[in-house]
Short mmCIF file of C-alpha atoms in Angstrom, two decimals:
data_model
loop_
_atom_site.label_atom_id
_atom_site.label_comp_id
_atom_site.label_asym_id
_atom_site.label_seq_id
_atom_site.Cartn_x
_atom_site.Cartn_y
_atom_site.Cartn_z
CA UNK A 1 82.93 68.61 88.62
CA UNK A 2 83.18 68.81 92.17
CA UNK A 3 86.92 66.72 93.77
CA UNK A 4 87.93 65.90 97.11
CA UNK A 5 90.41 64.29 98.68
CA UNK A 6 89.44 60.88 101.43
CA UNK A 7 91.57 60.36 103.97
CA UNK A 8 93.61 56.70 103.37
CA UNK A 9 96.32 56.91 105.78
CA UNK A 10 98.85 58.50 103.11
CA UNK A 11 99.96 62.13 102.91
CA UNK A 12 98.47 62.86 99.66
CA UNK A 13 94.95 61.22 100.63
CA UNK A 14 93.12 59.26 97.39
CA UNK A 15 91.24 61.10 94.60
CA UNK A 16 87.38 61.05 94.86
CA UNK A 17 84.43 62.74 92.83
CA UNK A 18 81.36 64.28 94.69
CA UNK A 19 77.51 64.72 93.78
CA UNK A 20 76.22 68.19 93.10
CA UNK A 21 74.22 67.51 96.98
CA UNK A 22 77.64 66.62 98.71
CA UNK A 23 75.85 63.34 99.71
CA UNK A 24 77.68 60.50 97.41
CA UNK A 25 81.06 59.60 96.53
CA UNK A 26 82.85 57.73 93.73
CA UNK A 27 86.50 57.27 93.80
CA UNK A 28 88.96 57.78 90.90
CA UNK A 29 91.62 55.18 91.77
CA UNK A 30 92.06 53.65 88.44
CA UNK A 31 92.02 56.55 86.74
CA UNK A 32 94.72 58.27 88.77
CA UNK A 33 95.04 58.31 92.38
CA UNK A 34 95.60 61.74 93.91
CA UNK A 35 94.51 65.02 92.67
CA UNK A 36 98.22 66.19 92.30
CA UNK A 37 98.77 63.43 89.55
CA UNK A 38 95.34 64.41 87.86
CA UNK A 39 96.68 67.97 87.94
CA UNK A 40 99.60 66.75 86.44
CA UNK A 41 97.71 64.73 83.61
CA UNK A 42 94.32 66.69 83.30
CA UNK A 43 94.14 66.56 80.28
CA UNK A 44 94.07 62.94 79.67
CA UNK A 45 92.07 62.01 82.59
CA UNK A 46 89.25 64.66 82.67
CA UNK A 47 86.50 62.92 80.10
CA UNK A 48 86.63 59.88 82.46
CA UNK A 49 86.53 61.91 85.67
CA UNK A 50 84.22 63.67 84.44
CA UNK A 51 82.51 60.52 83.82
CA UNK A 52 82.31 59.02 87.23
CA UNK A 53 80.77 62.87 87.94
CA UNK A 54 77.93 61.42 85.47
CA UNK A 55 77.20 58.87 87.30
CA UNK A 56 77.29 60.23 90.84
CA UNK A 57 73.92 63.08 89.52
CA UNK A 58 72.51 59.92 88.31
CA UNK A 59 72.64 58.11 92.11
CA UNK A 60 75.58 56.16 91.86
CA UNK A 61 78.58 56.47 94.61
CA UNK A 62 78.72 55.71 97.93
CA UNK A 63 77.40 57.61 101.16
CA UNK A 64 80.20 60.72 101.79
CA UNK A 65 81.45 61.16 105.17
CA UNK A 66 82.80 64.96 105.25
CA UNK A 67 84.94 64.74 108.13
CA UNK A 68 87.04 61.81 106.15
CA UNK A 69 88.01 64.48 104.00
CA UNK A 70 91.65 66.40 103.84
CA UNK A 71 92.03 69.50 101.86
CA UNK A 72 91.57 69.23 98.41
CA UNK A 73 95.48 69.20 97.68
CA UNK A 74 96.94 67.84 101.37
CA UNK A 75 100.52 69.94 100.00
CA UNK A 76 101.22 71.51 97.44
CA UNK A 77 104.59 72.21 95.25
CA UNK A 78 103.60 76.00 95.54
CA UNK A 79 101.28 78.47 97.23
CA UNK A 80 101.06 82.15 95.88
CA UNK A 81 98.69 84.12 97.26
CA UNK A 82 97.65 87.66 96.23
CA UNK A 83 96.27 90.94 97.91
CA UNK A 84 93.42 91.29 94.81
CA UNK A 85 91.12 93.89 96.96
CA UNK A 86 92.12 96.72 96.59
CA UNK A 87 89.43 98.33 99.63
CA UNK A 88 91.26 96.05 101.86
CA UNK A 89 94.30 97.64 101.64
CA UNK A 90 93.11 101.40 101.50
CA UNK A 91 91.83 100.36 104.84
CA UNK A 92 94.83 98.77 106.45
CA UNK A 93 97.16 102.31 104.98
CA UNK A 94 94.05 104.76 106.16
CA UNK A 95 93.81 103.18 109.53
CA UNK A 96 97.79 103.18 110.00
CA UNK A 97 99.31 106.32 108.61
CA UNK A 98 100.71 104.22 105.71
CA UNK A 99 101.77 105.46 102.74
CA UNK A 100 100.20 103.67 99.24
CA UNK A 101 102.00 101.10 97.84
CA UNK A 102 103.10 102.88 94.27
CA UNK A 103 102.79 100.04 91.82
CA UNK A 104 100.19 99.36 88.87
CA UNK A 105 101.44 95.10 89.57
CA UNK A 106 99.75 92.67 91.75
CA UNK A 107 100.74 92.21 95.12
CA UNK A 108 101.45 88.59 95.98
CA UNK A 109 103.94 86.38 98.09
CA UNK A 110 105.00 82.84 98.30
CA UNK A 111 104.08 81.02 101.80
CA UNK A 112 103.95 77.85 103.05
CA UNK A 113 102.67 74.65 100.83
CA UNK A 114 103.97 72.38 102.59
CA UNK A 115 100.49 71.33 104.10
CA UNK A 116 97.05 72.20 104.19
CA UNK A 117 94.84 72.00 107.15
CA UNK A 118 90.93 70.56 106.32
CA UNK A 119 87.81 72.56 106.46
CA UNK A 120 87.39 70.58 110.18
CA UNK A 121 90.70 70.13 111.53
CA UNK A 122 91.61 72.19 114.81
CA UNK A 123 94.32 74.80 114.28
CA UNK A 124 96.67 74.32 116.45
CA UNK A 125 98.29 78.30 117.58
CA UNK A 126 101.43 78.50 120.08
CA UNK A 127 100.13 82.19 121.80
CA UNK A 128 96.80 84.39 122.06
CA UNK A 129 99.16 87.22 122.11
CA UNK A 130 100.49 86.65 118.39
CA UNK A 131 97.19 88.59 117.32
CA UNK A 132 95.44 85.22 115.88
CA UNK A 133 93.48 86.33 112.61
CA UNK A 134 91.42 84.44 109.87
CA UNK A 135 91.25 85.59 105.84
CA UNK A 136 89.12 84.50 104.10
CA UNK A 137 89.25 84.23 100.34
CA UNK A 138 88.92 82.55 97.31
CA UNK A 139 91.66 80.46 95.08
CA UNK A 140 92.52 78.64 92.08
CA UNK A 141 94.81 75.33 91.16
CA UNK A 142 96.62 75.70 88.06
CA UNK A 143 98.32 72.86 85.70
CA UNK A 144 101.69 73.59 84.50
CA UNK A 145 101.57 77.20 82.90
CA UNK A 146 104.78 78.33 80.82
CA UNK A 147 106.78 81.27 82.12
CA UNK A 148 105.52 84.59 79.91
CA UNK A 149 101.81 83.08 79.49
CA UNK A 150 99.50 86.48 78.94
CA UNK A 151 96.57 86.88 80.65
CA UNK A 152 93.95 85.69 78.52
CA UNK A 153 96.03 82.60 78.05
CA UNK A 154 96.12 82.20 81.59
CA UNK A 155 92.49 81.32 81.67
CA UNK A 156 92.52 77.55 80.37
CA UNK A 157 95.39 76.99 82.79
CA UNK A 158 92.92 77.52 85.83
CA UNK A 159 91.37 74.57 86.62
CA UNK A 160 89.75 74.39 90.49
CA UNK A 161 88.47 76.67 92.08
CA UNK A 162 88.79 76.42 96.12
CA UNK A 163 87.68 78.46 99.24
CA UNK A 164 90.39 79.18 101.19
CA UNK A 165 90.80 80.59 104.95
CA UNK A 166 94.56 82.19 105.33
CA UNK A 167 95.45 82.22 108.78
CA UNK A 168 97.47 85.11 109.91
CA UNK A 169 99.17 86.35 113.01
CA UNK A 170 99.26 89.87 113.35
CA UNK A 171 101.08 90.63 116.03
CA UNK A 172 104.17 88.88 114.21
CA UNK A 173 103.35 90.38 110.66
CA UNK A 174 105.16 94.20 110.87
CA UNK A 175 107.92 92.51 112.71
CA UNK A 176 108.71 90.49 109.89
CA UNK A 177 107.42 93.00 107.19
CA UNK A 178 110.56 95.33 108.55
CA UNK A 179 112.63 92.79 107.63
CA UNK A 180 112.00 92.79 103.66
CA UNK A 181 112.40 89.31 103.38
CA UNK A 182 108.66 88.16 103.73
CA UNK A 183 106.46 86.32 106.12
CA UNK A 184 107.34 82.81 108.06
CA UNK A 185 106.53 83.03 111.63
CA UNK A 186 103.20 85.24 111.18
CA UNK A 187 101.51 82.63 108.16
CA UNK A 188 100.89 79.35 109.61
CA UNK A 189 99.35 76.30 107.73
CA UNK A 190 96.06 78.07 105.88
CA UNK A 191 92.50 75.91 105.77
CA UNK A 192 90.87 75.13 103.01
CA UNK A 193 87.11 74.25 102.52
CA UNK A 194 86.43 70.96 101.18
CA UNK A 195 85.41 70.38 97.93
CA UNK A 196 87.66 71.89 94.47
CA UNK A 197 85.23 72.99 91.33
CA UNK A 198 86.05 73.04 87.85
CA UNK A 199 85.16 76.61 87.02
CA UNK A 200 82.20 75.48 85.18
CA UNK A 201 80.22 74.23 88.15
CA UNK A 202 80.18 77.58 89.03
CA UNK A 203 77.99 78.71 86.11
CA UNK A 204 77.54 82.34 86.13
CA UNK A 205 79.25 83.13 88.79
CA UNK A 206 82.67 82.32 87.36
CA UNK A 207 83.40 85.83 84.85
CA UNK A 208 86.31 87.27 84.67
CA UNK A 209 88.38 84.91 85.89
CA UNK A 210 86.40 85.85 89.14
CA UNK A 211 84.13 84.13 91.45
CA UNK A 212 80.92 86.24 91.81
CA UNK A 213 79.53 84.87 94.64
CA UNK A 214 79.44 86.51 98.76
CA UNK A 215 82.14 84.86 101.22
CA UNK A 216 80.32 84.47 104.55
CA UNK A 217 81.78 84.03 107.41
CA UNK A 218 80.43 82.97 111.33
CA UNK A 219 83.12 83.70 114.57
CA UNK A 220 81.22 81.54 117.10
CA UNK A 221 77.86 81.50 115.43
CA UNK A 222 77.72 85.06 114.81
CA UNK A 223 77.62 86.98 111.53
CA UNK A 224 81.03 88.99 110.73
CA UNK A 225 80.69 89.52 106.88
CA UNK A 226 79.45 88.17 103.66
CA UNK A 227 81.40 90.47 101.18
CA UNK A 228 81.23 89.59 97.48
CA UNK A 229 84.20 87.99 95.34
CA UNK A 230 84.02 89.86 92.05
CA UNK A 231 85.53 93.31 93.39
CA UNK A 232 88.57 91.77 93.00
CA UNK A 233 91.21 94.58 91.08
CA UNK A 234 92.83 91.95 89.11
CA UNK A 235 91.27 88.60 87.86
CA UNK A 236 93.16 85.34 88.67
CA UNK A 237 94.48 84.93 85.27
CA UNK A 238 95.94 88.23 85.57
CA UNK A 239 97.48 86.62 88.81
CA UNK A 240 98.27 83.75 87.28
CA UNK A 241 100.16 85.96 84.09
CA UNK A 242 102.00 88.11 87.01
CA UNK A 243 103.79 84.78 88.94
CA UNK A 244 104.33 83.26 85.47
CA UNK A 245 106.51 86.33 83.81
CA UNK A 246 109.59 84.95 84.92
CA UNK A 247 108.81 81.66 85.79
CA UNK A 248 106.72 78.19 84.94
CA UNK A 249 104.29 76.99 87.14
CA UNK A 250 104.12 73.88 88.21
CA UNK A 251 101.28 72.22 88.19
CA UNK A 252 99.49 72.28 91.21
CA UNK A 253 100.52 75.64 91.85
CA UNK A 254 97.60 77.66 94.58
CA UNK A 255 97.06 80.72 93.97
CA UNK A 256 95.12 83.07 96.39
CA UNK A 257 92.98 86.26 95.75
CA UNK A 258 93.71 87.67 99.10
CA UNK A 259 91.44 89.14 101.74
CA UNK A 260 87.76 89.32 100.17
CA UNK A 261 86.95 93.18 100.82
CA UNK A 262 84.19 95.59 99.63
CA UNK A 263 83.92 99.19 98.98
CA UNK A 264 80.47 98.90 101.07
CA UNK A 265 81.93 96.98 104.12
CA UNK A 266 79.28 98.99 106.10
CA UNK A 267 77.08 96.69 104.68
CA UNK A 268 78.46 93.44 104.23
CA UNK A 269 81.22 93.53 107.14
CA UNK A 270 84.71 92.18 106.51
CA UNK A 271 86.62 88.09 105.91
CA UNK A 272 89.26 89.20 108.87
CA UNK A 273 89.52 90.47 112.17
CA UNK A 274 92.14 93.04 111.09
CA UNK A 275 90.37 94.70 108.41
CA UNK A 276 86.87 95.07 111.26
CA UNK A 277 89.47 96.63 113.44
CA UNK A 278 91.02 99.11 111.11
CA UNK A 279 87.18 100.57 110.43
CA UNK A 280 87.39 100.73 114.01
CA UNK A 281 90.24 102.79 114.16
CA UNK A 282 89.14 105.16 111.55
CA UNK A 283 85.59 105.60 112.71
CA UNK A 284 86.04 105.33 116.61
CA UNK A 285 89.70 106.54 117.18
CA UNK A 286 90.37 102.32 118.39
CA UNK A 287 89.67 99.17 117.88
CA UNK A 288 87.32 97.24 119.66
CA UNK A 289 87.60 93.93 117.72
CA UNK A 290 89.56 91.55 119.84
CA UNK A 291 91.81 88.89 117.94
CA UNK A 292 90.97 85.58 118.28
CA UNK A 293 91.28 83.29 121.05
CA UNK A 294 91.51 80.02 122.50
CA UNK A 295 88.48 78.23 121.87
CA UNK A 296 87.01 80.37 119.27
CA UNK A 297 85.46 78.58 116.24
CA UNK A 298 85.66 80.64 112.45
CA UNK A 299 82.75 79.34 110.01
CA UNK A 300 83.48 80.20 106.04
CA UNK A 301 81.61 78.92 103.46
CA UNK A 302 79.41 80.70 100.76
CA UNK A 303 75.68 82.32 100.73
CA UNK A 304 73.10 82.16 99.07
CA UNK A 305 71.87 79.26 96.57
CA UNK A 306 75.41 78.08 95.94
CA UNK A 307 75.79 77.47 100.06
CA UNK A 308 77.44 74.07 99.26
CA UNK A 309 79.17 74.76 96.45
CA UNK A 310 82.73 74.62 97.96
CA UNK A 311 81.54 72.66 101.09
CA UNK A 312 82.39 74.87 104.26
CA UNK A 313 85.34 75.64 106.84
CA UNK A 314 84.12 74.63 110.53
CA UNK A 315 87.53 75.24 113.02
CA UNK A 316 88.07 75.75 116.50
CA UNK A 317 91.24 77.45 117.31
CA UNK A 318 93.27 75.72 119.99
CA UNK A 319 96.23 75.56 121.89
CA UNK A 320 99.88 73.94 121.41
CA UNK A 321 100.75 71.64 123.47
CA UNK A 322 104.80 72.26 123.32
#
């Protein structure tokens, strides 16, 4: 099943179902109204959405207007995200002196939920010189998962998949890494593409509790990278295990892979600014990447014959008007 969210006026938006083509619509008012509450009640009120996804591949629904659409979950009661690459990082501590982080856990932190911006909506940044990055990356929506769920128990608890773009400002980030206490100031609102997929509409490329598919992404029309999901060091029900040890979940928790990164980045380029300028560093003695700027529009979405799959992220970064 593919799920949206329609713009009504309310924060939370109102459920809707969409055709394998992205073309039709169907709501699922009646059977629950937001995709929060079907979170909340999946089980009960999956066999009749996944009705109404029935009858949208047989040509029922009404014609979809994409740019009606919020993110799939508008806010959220939590957003995790994780750093599940592990190339990334030996990047980031190669190009910077830094010593390796010396721990066999997954890295992850808790940021803002609050809101989510849509795949369209401008991103509104208060300074150029805060080092304005993307991230792209893949993510999952959980139901409620019990505190000391195992990994392979983890699995059933996963049920969307998203496409996420994690905007970052890295000019902010060691400032407030010094600190010990986390981000705020240097992770603003994050994106997210469009459509959420139970992991079965992925078909093959779901293994592992991994999506095996390239993450492209465009900076004004040009190419920057289209590295592949399924490097990922730990699987997002090992993520999902690692927040959950101490803890529930709530349902509708988001949980992020982090920064999609290759060991061939040669080849298939990078999903953020920071990680093209730390190959720039180590190969050149500098970067030559500039950070983002007023103006500049980020493209994400996902190559090859599952393009559509998630829908895509279209922004243009712009200024705010204190």
């Amino acid at each position: 099943m593919r799920l949206a969210t329609l713009s009504n006026g309310q924060p939370d938006g109102c459920l809707i179902l969409v055709s394998r083509d992205a073309c039709r619509y169907l709501s699922a008012v009646g059977i629950t109204n937001t995709l929060q509450q079907a979170i909340e009640q999946w089980d009960s009120v999956e066999p009749a959405l996944r009705q109404l996804a029935d009858r949208l591949e047989q040509g029922d629904g009404d014609v979809l207007d994409e740019s009606r659409l919020l993110a799939p979950l508008p806010r959220a009661w939590q957003w995790l995200d994780g750093s599940a690459f592990p190339q990334h990082g030996e990047l980031m501590q190669k190009a910077f002196n830094l010593p390796p982080i010396e721990t066999d856990r997954p890295l992850m932190y808790q940021g803002l939920s609050d809101r989510f911006l849509s795949g369209t909506q401008d991103v509104v940044l208060p300074s150029e010189a805060d080092g304005i990055d993307f991230e792209g990356e893949f993510g999952i929506i959980t139901d409620a998962v019990p505190m000391g769920t195992s990994a392979q128990d983890a699995l059933p608890h996963i049920k969307l998949v998203l496409l996420i773009n994690d905007w970052s400002l890295r000019a902010i980030a060691p400032i407030e890494m010094k600190t010990g206490f986390g981000w705020v100031q240097a992770k603003p609102a994050c994106s997210v593409a469009p459509f959420a997929v139970t992991p079965d509409e992925l078909g093959d490329a779901w293994q592992d509790g991994r999506v095996h598919l390239p993450l492209q992404v465009h900076v004004n029309d040009v190419w920057f990278g289209n590295p592949h999901g399924g490097e990922m060091a730990f699987g997002f029900h090992e993520l999902v295990a690692h927040a959950a040890r101490t803890r529930d979940l709530v349902a509708g928790t988001i949980l992020g892979s982090g920064t999609v990164s290759n060991a061939n980045f040669e080849e298939v380029g990078s999903c953020c600014v920071s990680e093209r300028r730390a190959i720039e560093m180590i190969e050149k003695g500098e970067p030559q990447t500039p950070f983002l700027s007023f103006g500049d529009h980020v493209s994400l979405g996902v190559a090859g014959n599952n393009r559509s799959v998630f829908g895509n992220i279209n922004q243009q970064i712009i200024a705010a008007n204190f």
